Protein backbone atom coordinates (compact mmCIF):
# COMPACT_ATOMS: atom_id res chain seq x y z
CA UNK A 1 134.60 44.42 11.18
CA UNK A 2 135.37 42.06 14.02
CA UNK A 3 132.99 41.83 17.00
CA UNK A 4 134.19 43.94 19.89
CA UNK A 5 131.73 42.96 22.66
CA UNK A 6 128.71 40.77 23.33
CA UNK A 7 125.97 41.95 25.66
CA UNK A 8 123.13 39.96 27.11
CA UNK A 9 119.78 41.14 28.24
CA UNK A 10 116.34 39.77 29.12
CA UNK A 11 113.08 41.21 27.53
CA UNK A 12 111.94 44.33 29.45
CA UNK A 13 115.33 45.08 30.89
CA UNK A 14 117.62 48.06 30.16
CA UNK A 15 120.91 47.37 28.55
CA UNK A 16 123.88 49.59 28.00
CA UNK A 17 125.95 48.81 24.82
CA UNK A 18 129.54 49.86 25.61
CA UNK A 19 131.47 52.01 23.22
CA UNK A 20 134.36 54.26 24.35
CA UNK A 21 137.14 56.19 22.62
CA UNK A 22 140.16 57.52 24.47
CA UNK A 23 140.36 61.28 23.59
CA UNK A 24 143.47 63.28 24.26
CA UNK A 25 141.64 65.86 26.32
CA UNK A 26 137.88 66.27 25.68
CA UNK A 27 136.06 65.39 22.63
CA UNK A 28 134.80 68.32 20.59
CA UNK A 29 131.13 67.17 20.57
CA UNK A 30 130.06 70.24 18.56
CA UNK A 31 132.17 68.93 15.76
CA UNK A 32 131.34 65.24 16.01
CA UNK A 33 128.78 62.79 14.73
CA UNK A 34 127.86 59.54 16.47
CA UNK A 35 125.84 56.89 14.71
CA UNK A 36 124.54 53.81 16.37
CA UNK A 37 123.05 51.62 13.75
CA UNK A 38 122.19 48.03 12.80
CA UNK A 39 123.60 47.03 9.40
CA UNK A 40 123.76 49.99 7.05
CA UNK A 41 120.14 51.04 6.96
CA UNK A 42 118.66 50.78 10.39
CA UNK A 43 119.35 53.88 12.51
CA UNK A 44 119.14 53.26 16.21
CA UNK A 45 120.48 56.64 17.47
CA UNK A 46 122.19 59.63 15.86
CA UNK A 47 124.10 62.48 17.60
CA UNK A 48 125.49 65.35 15.74
CA UNK A 49 127.11 68.66 16.66
CA UNK A 50 126.29 68.33 20.32
CA UNK A 51 122.72 67.19 20.12
CA UNK A 52 120.54 64.17 19.44
CA UNK A 53 118.96 64.06 15.89
CA UNK A 54 116.44 61.31 15.81
CA UNK A 55 114.28 62.12 12.80
CA UNK A 56 115.74 59.15 10.96
CA UNK A 57 115.55 56.89 13.84
CA UNK A 58 113.93 53.52 13.33
CA UNK A 59 110.47 53.66 14.83
CA UNK A 60 110.87 50.59 17.00
CA UNK A 61 113.56 52.41 19.05
CA UNK A 62 111.45 55.52 19.57
CA UNK A 63 111.87 56.80 23.11
CA UNK A 64 113.97 53.81 24.12
CA UNK A 65 117.51 55.02 23.46
CA UNK A 66 119.81 57.48 25.18
CA UNK A 67 123.32 58.49 25.39
CA UNK A 68 125.39 59.51 28.42
CA UNK A 69 125.55 63.15 27.47
CA UNK A 70 127.49 64.22 30.54
CA UNK A 71 130.19 61.46 29.97
CA UNK A 72 130.50 61.79 26.18
CA UNK A 73 133.13 64.50 26.16
CA UNK A 74 135.30 62.09 28.14
CA UNK A 75 134.93 59.38 25.53
CA UNK A 76 131.90 57.40 26.79
CA UNK A 77 129.78 56.82 23.61
CA UNK A 78 127.74 53.95 25.00
CA UNK A 79 124.09 53.66 24.17
CA UNK A 80 121.34 52.83 26.60
CA UNK A 81 118.31 50.91 25.43
CA UNK A 82 115.39 50.54 27.73
CA UNK A 83 112.59 48.08 27.57
CA UNK A 84 114.67 45.62 25.48
CA UNK A 85 112.66 43.51 23.04
CA UNK A 86 113.35 40.22 21.24
CA UNK A 87 113.66 42.12 17.96
CA UNK A 88 116.49 44.17 19.39
CA UNK A 89 118.74 41.04 19.13
CA UNK A 90 121.34 42.21 16.48
CA UNK A 91 124.84 43.42 15.83
CA UNK A 92 125.14 47.15 16.51
CA UNK A 93 127.68 49.44 15.15
CA UNK A 94 129.03 52.46 17.09
CA UNK A 95 130.45 54.88 14.59
CA UNK A 96 132.15 58.03 15.84
CA UNK A 97 133.29 60.57 13.30
CA UNK A 98 135.02 63.88 13.81
CA UNK A 99 133.86 66.41 11.24
CA UNK A 100 137.08 68.25 10.67
CA UNK A 101 139.69 65.60 10.96
CA UNK A 102 137.45 62.87 9.40
CA UNK A 103 138.87 60.45 11.94
CA UNK A 104 136.39 57.65 12.41
CA UNK A 105 136.20 55.03 15.05
CA UNK A 106 133.87 52.03 14.71
CA UNK A 107 133.14 49.24 16.98
CA UNK A 108 130.56 46.43 16.77
CA UNK A 109 128.54 45.19 19.68
CA UNK A 110 126.38 42.15 19.62
CA UNK A 111 123.21 42.12 21.78
CA UNK A 112 121.82 38.77 22.69
CA UNK A 113 118.22 39.07 23.92
CA UNK A 114 116.51 36.25 25.92
CA UNK A 115 112.90 35.86 26.78
CA UNK A 116 112.10 35.67 30.46
């Protein structure tokens, strides 16, 4: 996977990691899964069948991530991370999968975090 975007943030800021897909019409979110993760093991945010499912979310991201729920059906899959920490510096994968068609879109976003 090639890198699609690099984002920069300072500790304590809020950053939006961009991820978009261009749907023909609206995305069927009730039949979709969206994973934001670091590597293969670290789950940053998970959205399935129209709602957030954060049981498996890595604890360090607890209460710091959100999606643009009102814009998702139009293809905005971006992730907002608040109160960015140095440990958030990583490559993030945005993986969108449609349950029925098994179509998968994946993009990779690098987040560079700087101290104040």
